[in-house]
Amino acid sequence: MREKMVLYFPESVVEHPLTYSLIKDFNLMVNILKANINPKMEGRIVAEISGDKDDFRAGLDFLHSRGVKTLPLEQEIIWVEERCTHCGACSVICPAGALVMERPAMLVHFDGEKCIICEHCITACPSRAMEVRY
Amino acid sequence: MIKRTYAEINEKIRAGKAVVVTAEEVISMVEERGIEETASHVDVVTTGTFGPMCSSGAFLNLGHPKPRMRMSKIYLNGVEAYAGIAAVDAYLGATQIPETDPANKSYPGHFSYGGGHVIEDLVAGKEVLLDASSYGTDCYPRKSYEKAVTLDDMPYAVLYNTRNAYQNYNVGVNLSERTLYTYMGILKPNLGNANYSTSGQLSPLLNDPCYRTLGLGTKIFLGGGVGYISWFGTQHSPEAPRGENGVPTSPAGTLAVIGDLKQMSRKWLRGVSLLGYGASLMVGLGIPIPILDEEILKYTAVADEDILVPVVDYSQSYPQGLGEVLERVSFAQLRSGRITLGDKTVPTASLSSYAGARQIAGTLKEWIQKGEFFLTEPVFTLPLTNEGVDYKRSVGGELL
Ligand code: SF4
Ligand code: SF4
C-alpha cells in the first residue's frame, strides 16, 4: 500500500534516525516530500510511505511507540481570513511560528508551510477563525 | 488660544471643510508642527477600539404571536434571554451560554456559542430559533411558541452595553506552573506570555483621559453603525492613579453605550469564545473628539510610549483580589511583541484588534469628512471624581 502522511516528531526523538529504521527494519519506501524542525525542536515530515500491507502497519506501530504522531495528509489547518479579526491572540500560542503578527501593519499572517497541525489555535482563537479540514 | 464650539465644528462638517485626522495621524502632526499650530488646523480627532467587551447585550422586542403571549422564558438558538421585563421584551446578554453547554465540566470549556454569537448571527441577517414559554393569562393566553426569526422580524432591537471601552486595562500574566484559561486569554505558565486588550494611542478614553468631551449623548461609532454614550459604565473609577499627562495607569473610566442594532454590522459585532472562560462579544467602538481647545488636542496626541499599563498575575493576585501590580509597561512595549519583566523577555499578544481599531478610526473620519456624521455636545460629561459616580448624582451641588 501507498499513503501520503504527516509525521510529527516530539523533541525527544527528533534526532533519532526513525526513517532509516522504517526503510531498513520494515522494508518500506519513504519518499520525504517536506521536512522541517520548529524553534521548539519538534519535527514535521510530510512523506509518501509505501510497501507491503503488514510491513506498513508494523512500521506505523513502531513510529507510534516512539511518540511519533501520524496523520493522513488530507488534514490541513485553514485560516478563515474573513473570520480573523487580527487580534493576534494566536501568535503566542502557535508553537511553529505559523501565525505571526506583522508589524507595523498589525495584521496576522498564516504560513501553512510552517504549520505542524498541532491544532492549538483551533480553540485558542476567540473568533474561531482556524479550522481543521480533511 | 484656540477655541471652538461644537456648533462651529458641525458648521465646518456641513460645509465639507472640517479637518479630521485619526488619533494615530495627529501624533506625527504634533511632532512636526507643535501643539498650537496643529490645534488651529485640526477640528476633530477620531479614535477606535475593537475587542471582546463583556457587559454587552441587546434589548429585543420579539413582537406578539397570535394569540398573544406573555413570554416568561425566552431562548434564542438555545441561549436564554432574560424575559422578566415585559410580555415580549428580553435582554440577551453577550456572555450567556446555553444550559446544555458543559462549561468547564470538561476543562477547559470551549464555549463555542453564546449570547455574543446570537447577536452576531442576528446582525448577519441569519435566522435564529426563538423558543418561548409562558404560564398563560387571560390577556396573553398562548403558552408556547417556536419560530425561526431574523432581526428583521423583530419590531425593535437595541444594543445596550453597560460597560465598554475600558480606559486602560490589565496585562495578564501567569506566575504559576500551570496554564491558565482566563478572560485575558490563555496564559502560559512561568510568564510564558503577556496578554493585553487595548488599542493604546487609538483608544477612545485614552485620547480624552479627563472626559472633557465625553458624556451622555456623545454620538459614536458603535458596532459598525451609530450609537451614543448613554451613561458612565459600571465600575467607572475616575480616581484611579494618573500620570502627569492625565492618562490613568490602572483601569479607570468606562462607558455605557446604546444604539439601534438594526443598523449595525457583523463585521464589528463578533461573538467570541474564550477557552476555559466563556463566551463574549467583540465590539467595535469609535469616538470622535472635537478639538475645542489646545488642551484637548494635547490629550489626543498621546502616543503608545506615554501609556503605562499595569501587569497583573492571574494565578494569584487577580483571582484572590490582592490588587498587586507586578510592574507597569508602556503600550509601545506591549505592541512591539515583547516586554521585559525582571530579567525575562515575555512575548505579548492582544485580544483586541489594533488593525480593527485603526479601521474604525478611519471609517469615522470618512463619515465626518463626507458630512454624514455630526458631533453632539454631551448633556453632562462623565464624572471625573468619585463624588460624581457616588450615586449622589451631583457634581458641585448640581443634580445630575
Ligand atoms: S486569534 Fe484568531 S482572530 Fe485572532 S489573529 Fe489569530 S486567527 Fe485571527
Ligand atoms: S495548528 Fe495552529 S497553532 Fe499549531 S502550528 Fe498550525 S497554525 Fe500553529
XYZ file of C-alpha atoms and ligand atoms in Angstrom:
550
model
C 0.000 0.000 0.000
C 0.993 3.582 -0.539
C -0.064 6.634 1.539
C 0.909 10.250 1.946
C 1.030 11.306 5.542
C 2.335 13.842 8.017
C 4.634 12.646 10.805
C 5.129 14.720 13.953
C 8.248 14.099 15.981
C 8.408 15.295 19.573
C 11.641 16.945 20.645
C 12.838 13.767 22.406
C 13.087 11.746 19.190
C 13.839 14.446 16.674
C 17.446 13.336 16.400
C 16.756 9.604 16.140
C 17.055 8.114 12.654
C 13.493 6.774 12.632
C 13.002 6.976 8.889
C 16.112 4.903 8.442
C 14.522 2.205 10.645
C 11.373 2.320 8.537
C 13.432 1.545 5.475
C 15.854 -0.948 6.959
C 13.746 -2.809 9.540
C 10.310 -2.596 7.954
C 11.216 -2.718 4.330
C 9.227 0.415 3.489
C 9.868 3.056 0.860
C 9.874 6.526 2.338
C 9.695 9.464 -0.001
C 10.102 12.667 2.014
C 8.124 15.495 0.480
C 8.676 18.161 3.092
C 10.545 18.304 6.385
C 11.165 20.947 8.990
C 12.020 21.430 12.633
C 10.386 24.279 14.514
C 12.082 26.524 17.096
C 10.806 24.240 19.842
C 12.728 21.395 18.193
C 9.614 19.490 17.156
C 9.865 17.939 13.722
C 7.318 17.562 10.976
C 7.770 15.401 7.924
C 5.367 15.050 5.065
C 6.153 11.765 3.352
C 4.799 9.171 0.992
C 5.251 5.736 2.524
C 4.745 2.562 0.557
C 5.338 -1.151 0.999
C 3.684 -4.413 1.937
C 0.490 -4.001 3.975
C 1.754 -5.801 7.086
C 5.109 -4.017 6.948
C 3.248 -0.737 6.615
C 1.148 -1.411 9.742
C 4.176 -2.579 11.730
C 6.161 0.475 10.629
C 3.445 2.829 11.803
C 3.087 0.965 15.112
C 6.809 1.370 15.577
C 6.585 5.128 14.969
C 3.673 5.491 17.368
C 5.570 3.570 20.046
C 8.327 6.165 19.770
C 5.899 9.044 20.338
C 5.566 9.997 16.700
C 2.100 11.163 15.715
C 0.933 10.323 12.208
C -1.916 11.900 10.348
C -3.181 11.433 6.836
C -2.046 14.330 4.681
C -5.582 15.332 3.820
C -5.824 17.024 7.194
C -4.931 20.666 6.961
C -5.275 23.760 9.073
C -7.190 26.502 7.344
C -7.127 30.146 8.282
C -10.556 31.594 7.560
C -9.356 35.089 6.911
C -12.839 36.502 6.767
C -13.418 35.473 10.394
C -9.999 36.640 11.580
C -10.068 39.911 13.495
C -6.266 40.187 13.517
C -6.209 40.331 17.290
C -3.016 38.288 17.463
C -4.021 36.079 20.401
C -2.867 33.033 18.402
C 0.644 34.376 17.879
C 1.807 33.376 21.370
C 0.006 30.024 21.195
C 1.312 28.720 17.870
C 4.482 26.719 18.604
C 5.640 26.683 14.993
C 5.701 30.362 14.131
C 2.966 29.750 11.555
C 0.751 32.521 12.937
C 2.686 35.745 13.178
C 1.709 39.340 13.893
C 3.244 41.508 11.213
C 4.364 44.922 12.386
C 3.755 47.783 11.849
C 0.700 46.696 9.833
C -0.584 44.819 12.916
C -2.064 42.155 10.670
C -1.734 38.459 11.400
C -0.233 36.260 8.710
C -0.694 32.494 8.482
C 2.050 30.442 6.890
C 0.668 26.971 6.159
C 4.142 25.732 5.242
C 5.279 26.166 8.823
C 2.140 24.721 10.397
C 2.702 21.432 12.225
C -1.051 20.825 12.618
C -0.844 20.764 16.401
C -4.359 22.263 16.475
C -3.618 24.524 19.451
C -5.002 27.515 17.560
C -8.363 25.858 16.855
C -9.705 26.519 20.349
C -7.304 29.334 21.256
C -8.659 31.657 18.563
C -11.536 33.606 20.143
C -13.168 34.170 16.751
C -12.764 30.539 15.700
C -11.005 31.606 12.543
C -8.793 28.490 12.448
C -10.284 25.259 11.160
C -9.148 21.709 10.567
C -10.077 20.432 7.147
C -9.771 16.878 5.942
C -5.578 80.453 22.308
C -7.676 78.286 20.047
C -11.348 77.970 20.969
C -14.013 76.105 19.029
C -17.599 75.206 19.789
C -19.488 72.079 18.750
C -21.694 74.271 16.556
C -18.704 75.740 14.752
C -17.230 72.307 14.104
C -20.552 70.998 12.816
C -20.836 74.028 10.540
C -17.471 73.136 9.042
C -18.516 69.493 8.643
C -21.658 70.656 6.826
C -19.560 72.820 4.520
C -17.193 69.905 3.887
C -14.335 71.919 5.357
C -13.686 70.191 8.655
C -10.164 68.884 9.138
C -10.444 65.387 10.559
C -7.495 63.157 11.448
C -7.168 59.877 13.313
C -5.604 59.577 16.761
C -2.576 57.982 15.086
C -2.179 60.695 12.463
C -2.388 63.510 14.990
C 0.731 62.241 16.786
C 3.101 62.893 13.887
C 1.343 66.186 13.105
C 2.062 67.428 16.607
C 5.656 66.200 16.340
C 6.114 68.205 13.147
C 4.098 71.325 13.815
C 3.674 71.561 17.554
C 0.509 71.713 19.653
C -0.590 75.229 18.811
C -0.367 75.014 15.045
C -1.969 71.549 14.962
C -4.777 72.714 17.243
C -5.505 75.649 14.976
C -5.655 73.330 11.982
C -7.459 70.192 13.221
C -11.176 70.176 14.145
C -11.763 66.535 15.039
C -9.603 63.567 16.058
C -11.133 60.111 15.617
C -10.415 57.099 17.823
C -11.313 53.416 17.772
C -11.169 50.133 19.599
C -12.262 46.592 18.696
C -12.050 43.989 21.415
C -14.029 41.496 23.481
C -16.254 43.584 25.737
C -18.298 41.807 28.337
C -21.222 43.713 29.797
C -22.654 43.936 26.310
C -26.054 42.785 25.146
C -29.232 43.688 23.360
C -32.775 44.592 24.290
C -35.019 42.753 21.851
C -38.716 43.184 21.278
C -39.854 39.937 19.693
C -43.300 41.026 18.546
C -46.547 39.298 19.500
C -47.604 35.998 18.015
C -51.301 35.301 17.600
C -52.841 34.574 20.010
C -50.784 36.920 22.168
C -48.228 35.691 24.650
C -46.555 36.915 27.806
C -43.218 35.203 27.340
C -41.680 34.235 30.652
C -38.787 32.120 29.340
C -37.096 33.012 26.092
C -34.352 31.128 24.270
C -32.646 32.190 21.064
C -30.684 29.342 19.470
C -30.732 27.735 22.900
C -29.289 30.774 24.679
C -31.566 32.253 27.300
C -32.526 35.913 27.043
C -33.829 37.489 30.246
C -37.585 37.821 29.887
C -38.550 39.428 33.181
C -39.174 42.805 31.599
C -42.474 42.715 29.757
C -44.612 40.461 27.581
C -42.316 40.180 24.575
C -39.235 42.159 25.592
C -35.996 40.454 26.521
C -32.381 41.262 27.243
C -29.867 38.993 25.606
C -26.512 39.171 27.367
C -23.265 38.556 25.487
C -21.834 36.082 27.988
C -24.934 33.891 28.409
C -24.303 30.273 27.396
C -26.828 27.521 26.638
C -27.909 25.474 29.649
C -26.716 22.402 27.755
C -23.156 23.741 27.456
C -20.906 21.580 29.645
C -18.970 24.767 30.519
C -15.837 23.948 32.474
C -17.002 20.447 33.344
C -14.759 19.400 30.504
C -11.964 21.789 31.373
C -11.061 23.967 29.626
C -14.551 24.509 28.228
C -14.891 25.557 24.609
C -17.876 27.909 24.893
C -18.393 27.727 21.156
C -21.724 29.517 21.184
C -23.241 32.117 23.489
C -25.177 35.370 23.611
C -22.485 37.228 21.665
C -22.770 34.701 18.844
C -26.562 35.078 18.764
C -26.114 38.846 18.418
C -23.601 38.296 15.614
C -25.982 35.897 13.842
C -28.832 38.392 14.169
C -26.898 41.314 12.679
C -25.623 38.960 9.969
C -29.285 38.509 8.965
C -29.322 34.824 9.902
C -32.353 33.001 11.212
C -32.250 32.088 14.883
C -34.645 29.755 16.642
C -36.932 31.540 19.092
C -38.301 29.201 21.745
C -40.596 30.853 24.287
C -42.820 29.550 27.039
C -45.373 31.098 29.344
C -47.875 30.260 32.063
C -50.664 31.990 30.134
C -53.004 34.753 31.276
C -56.436 35.950 30.250
C -54.913 38.707 28.128
C -51.970 36.601 26.924
C -53.301 33.049 26.530
C -50.531 31.489 24.463
C -48.233 29.140 26.380
C -45.558 28.193 23.939
C -44.077 29.458 20.724
C -41.323 28.236 18.467
C -40.265 30.008 15.320
C -37.206 30.750 13.235
C -36.828 34.524 13.337
C -34.477 37.124 11.919
C -33.589 40.579 13.148
C -35.990 41.989 10.551
C -38.857 40.109 12.206
C -38.233 41.910 15.487
C -40.033 45.242 15.710
C -37.293 46.752 17.904
C -33.745 45.759 18.734
C -31.297 47.936 20.633
C -27.711 47.186 21.591
C -27.215 48.305 25.170
C -23.804 47.724 26.726
C -23.337 48.698 30.338
C -19.552 48.606 30.389
C -17.441 49.107 27.293
C -14.223 50.769 26.212
C -12.349 50.344 29.488
C -9.886 53.181 29.941
C -6.655 51.245 30.409
C -6.760 47.597 31.408
C -4.503 44.983 32.969
C -1.903 42.991 31.121
C -2.478 39.402 32.234
C 0.458 37.135 33.069
C 0.801 33.810 34.850
C 3.427 33.222 37.535
C 2.231 29.702 38.330
C 3.301 26.336 36.967
C 0.110 25.530 35.093
C -1.661 27.033 32.101
C -4.494 29.393 32.986
C -7.605 29.954 30.909
C -8.891 33.445 31.612
C -10.901 36.278 30.109
C -7.477 37.642 29.192
C -6.947 34.561 27.042
C -4.642 31.605 27.547
C -1.809 32.446 29.932
C 1.051 30.022 29.715
C 2.902 29.052 32.921
C 6.009 30.794 34.257
C 5.440 34.059 32.411
C 5.002 32.221 29.113
C 3.156 35.157 27.597
C 1.579 38.501 28.489
C -1.874 39.303 27.116
C -3.400 42.749 26.830
C -6.551 44.226 25.364
C -6.461 47.889 24.414
C -5.809 49.954 21.325
C -3.432 52.314 23.163
C -2.894 55.550 21.289
C -6.084 54.893 19.286
C -8.219 54.084 22.320
C -11.195 56.441 22.844
C -10.853 57.012 26.589
C -7.080 57.356 26.446
C -7.410 60.231 23.978
C -9.720 62.253 26.199
C -8.485 60.937 29.535
C -10.267 63.537 31.668
C -13.566 63.194 29.782
C -13.690 66.805 28.628
C -15.855 65.908 25.633
C -17.350 62.539 26.594
C -20.699 62.204 28.279
C -24.389 61.498 27.997
C -25.410 61.867 24.381
C -21.966 61.820 22.745
C -22.513 60.361 19.292
C -20.169 57.484 18.493
C -19.356 54.650 16.081
C -20.885 51.522 17.589
C -20.872 48.042 16.087
C -20.489 49.421 12.583
C -23.377 51.859 12.966
C -24.140 54.931 15.007
C -24.615 54.879 18.767
C -24.449 57.139 21.787
C -22.838 57.230 25.193
C -25.783 56.673 27.499
C -24.108 56.918 30.910
C -20.787 56.214 32.538
C -20.234 52.469 32.538
C -20.379 50.163 35.535
C -17.130 50.160 37.538
C -16.307 53.671 36.226
C -13.439 54.634 38.565
C -12.173 58.060 37.590
C -9.952 58.406 40.647
C -7.578 55.648 39.539
C -3.942 56.793 39.611
C -2.993 59.010 36.671
C 0.236 60.168 35.113
C 1.103 63.824 34.552
C -0.487 63.573 31.113
C -3.836 62.748 32.740
C -3.727 59.157 31.438
C -4.741 56.613 34.091
C -2.158 53.960 34.904
C -4.784 51.484 36.135
C -8.255 50.533 34.876
C -10.326 53.744 35.229
C -13.217 55.109 33.189
C -15.831 53.028 31.361
C -18.777 53.760 29.096
C -22.358 52.617 28.845
C -23.419 52.826 25.200
C -26.586 52.393 23.199
C -27.518 52.107 19.535
C -30.035 50.623 17.128
C -28.903 47.045 16.475
C -30.580 47.012 13.080
C -28.049 49.360 11.516
C -25.019 47.547 12.895
C -22.885 45.005 11.102
C -21.462 41.593 11.704
C -18.001 42.909 10.956
C -17.969 44.944 14.163
C -20.080 42.755 16.452
C -18.450 39.364 16.709
C -19.259 36.513 19.027
C -16.101 35.184 20.633
C -15.247 32.056 22.627
C -12.598 32.332 25.294
C -11.257 28.873 26.071
C -11.939 27.871 29.656
C -13.635 31.175 30.405
C -16.788 31.745 28.421
C -18.477 33.478 25.534
C -18.443 37.201 24.868
C -18.916 39.807 22.187
C -16.241 41.710 20.339
C -17.475 45.259 19.920
C -16.183 47.880 17.509
C -16.418 51.329 19.073
C -15.040 54.682 17.948
C -15.415 58.194 19.291
C -14.768 61.493 17.543
C -13.084 64.027 19.790
C -13.802 67.665 18.983
C -10.737 69.876 19.318
C -12.378 72.579 21.404
C -9.019 73.935 22.566
C -5.304 73.198 22.759
C -5.565 71.133 25.899
C -7.858 68.626 24.201
C -5.551 68.467 21.195
C -2.653 67.770 23.514
C -4.569 64.890 25.068
C -5.323 63.377 21.665
C -1.622 63.467 20.774
C -0.966 60.782 23.394
C 1.379 58.130 21.960
C 1.907 54.471 22.843
C 5.062 55.408 24.791
C 3.015 57.672 27.090
C 0.536 54.991 28.126
C 1.517 52.840 31.100
C -0.343 49.593 31.620
C -0.342 47.504 34.835
C 0.936 43.915 34.624
C -1.096 41.641 36.885
C -0.586 37.991 37.848
C -3.719 35.968 37.072
C -2.635 32.942 39.101
C -2.797 34.750 42.448
C -3.194 38.495 42.572
C -6.232 38.822 40.305
C -8.337 35.814 41.387
C -7.635 36.480 45.067
C -8.354 40.183 44.682
C -4.976 41.198 46.091
C -4.666 44.210 43.821
C -0.926 43.751 43.319
C 0.686 45.171 40.224
C 3.920 43.435 39.193
C 5.136 46.267 37.065
C 3.927 48.884 34.625
C 4.940 48.645 30.986
C 4.262 51.050 28.152
C 1.798 50.237 25.430
C 4.643 50.766 22.958
C 6.494 47.840 24.528
C 3.357 45.712 24.525
C 2.668 46.376 20.885
C 6.288 45.614 19.915
C 5.592 41.936 20.661
C 7.693 41.502 23.794
C 8.091 43.051 27.198
C 10.783 42.616 29.803
C 9.661 41.588 33.279
C 12.563 41.379 35.692
C 15.198 39.626 33.625
C 12.731 37.732 31.491
C 11.621 38.606 27.970
C 7.966 37.747 27.634
C 6.117 37.565 24.303
C 2.934 39.661 24.188
C -0.363 39.138 22.425
C -3.548 41.112 22.231
C -7.169 40.122 22.473
C -8.307 43.349 20.863
C -7.525 44.099 17.266
C -5.259 47.064 16.613
C -5.900 46.780 12.879
C -9.631 46.894 13.616
C -9.216 49.955 15.854
C -7.288 51.664 13.083
C -10.025 50.858 10.579
C -12.749 52.183 12.879
C -10.924 55.490 13.428
C -10.501 55.721 9.645
C -14.154 54.973 8.939
C -15.346 57.542 11.446
C -13.015 60.096 9.884
C -14.511 59.336 6.474
C -18.094 59.640 7.738
C -17.338 63.069 9.185
C -15.446 64.240 6.106
C -18.343 63.201 3.904
C -20.773 65.166 6.077
C -22.633 62.026 7.169
C -21.818 62.262 10.850
C -22.046 65.320 13.115
C -20.821 65.785 16.650
C -23.065 66.139 19.670
C -22.405 68.088 22.825
C -22.952 65.900 25.881
C -25.725 66.723 28.350
C -23.123 66.235 31.072
C -19.608 64.896 30.829
C -18.524 61.681 32.570
C -17.706 62.233 36.218
C -14.019 62.809 36.887
C -14.355 62.245 40.624
C -15.888 59.548 42.752
C -18.267 62.181 44.082
C -19.806 62.269 40.643
C -20.086 58.478 40.465
C -21.126 58.126 44.045
C -24.787 57.869 43.284
C -25.391 61.175 44.986
C -25.902 62.193 41.400
C -24.438 65.559 41.931
C -21.322 67.380 40.919
C -20.587 70.701 42.593
C -24.082 70.774 44.047
C -25.808 70.284 40.693
C -28.095 67.270 40.486
C -27.306 65.001 37.556
S -6.533 34.508 17.269
Fe -7.911 34.088 15.566
S -8.871 36.074 15.142
Fe -7.069 36.486 16.380
S -5.449 36.878 14.873
Fe -5.338 34.690 15.381
S -6.587 33.717 13.816
Fe -7.108 35.866 13.757
S -2.138 24.089 14.069
Fe -2.296 26.259 14.552
S -1.072 26.516 16.395
Fe -0.488 24.525 15.512
S 1.250 25.007 14.200
Fe -0.553 25.121 12.884
S -1.104 27.278 12.972
Fe 0.293 26.937 14.668
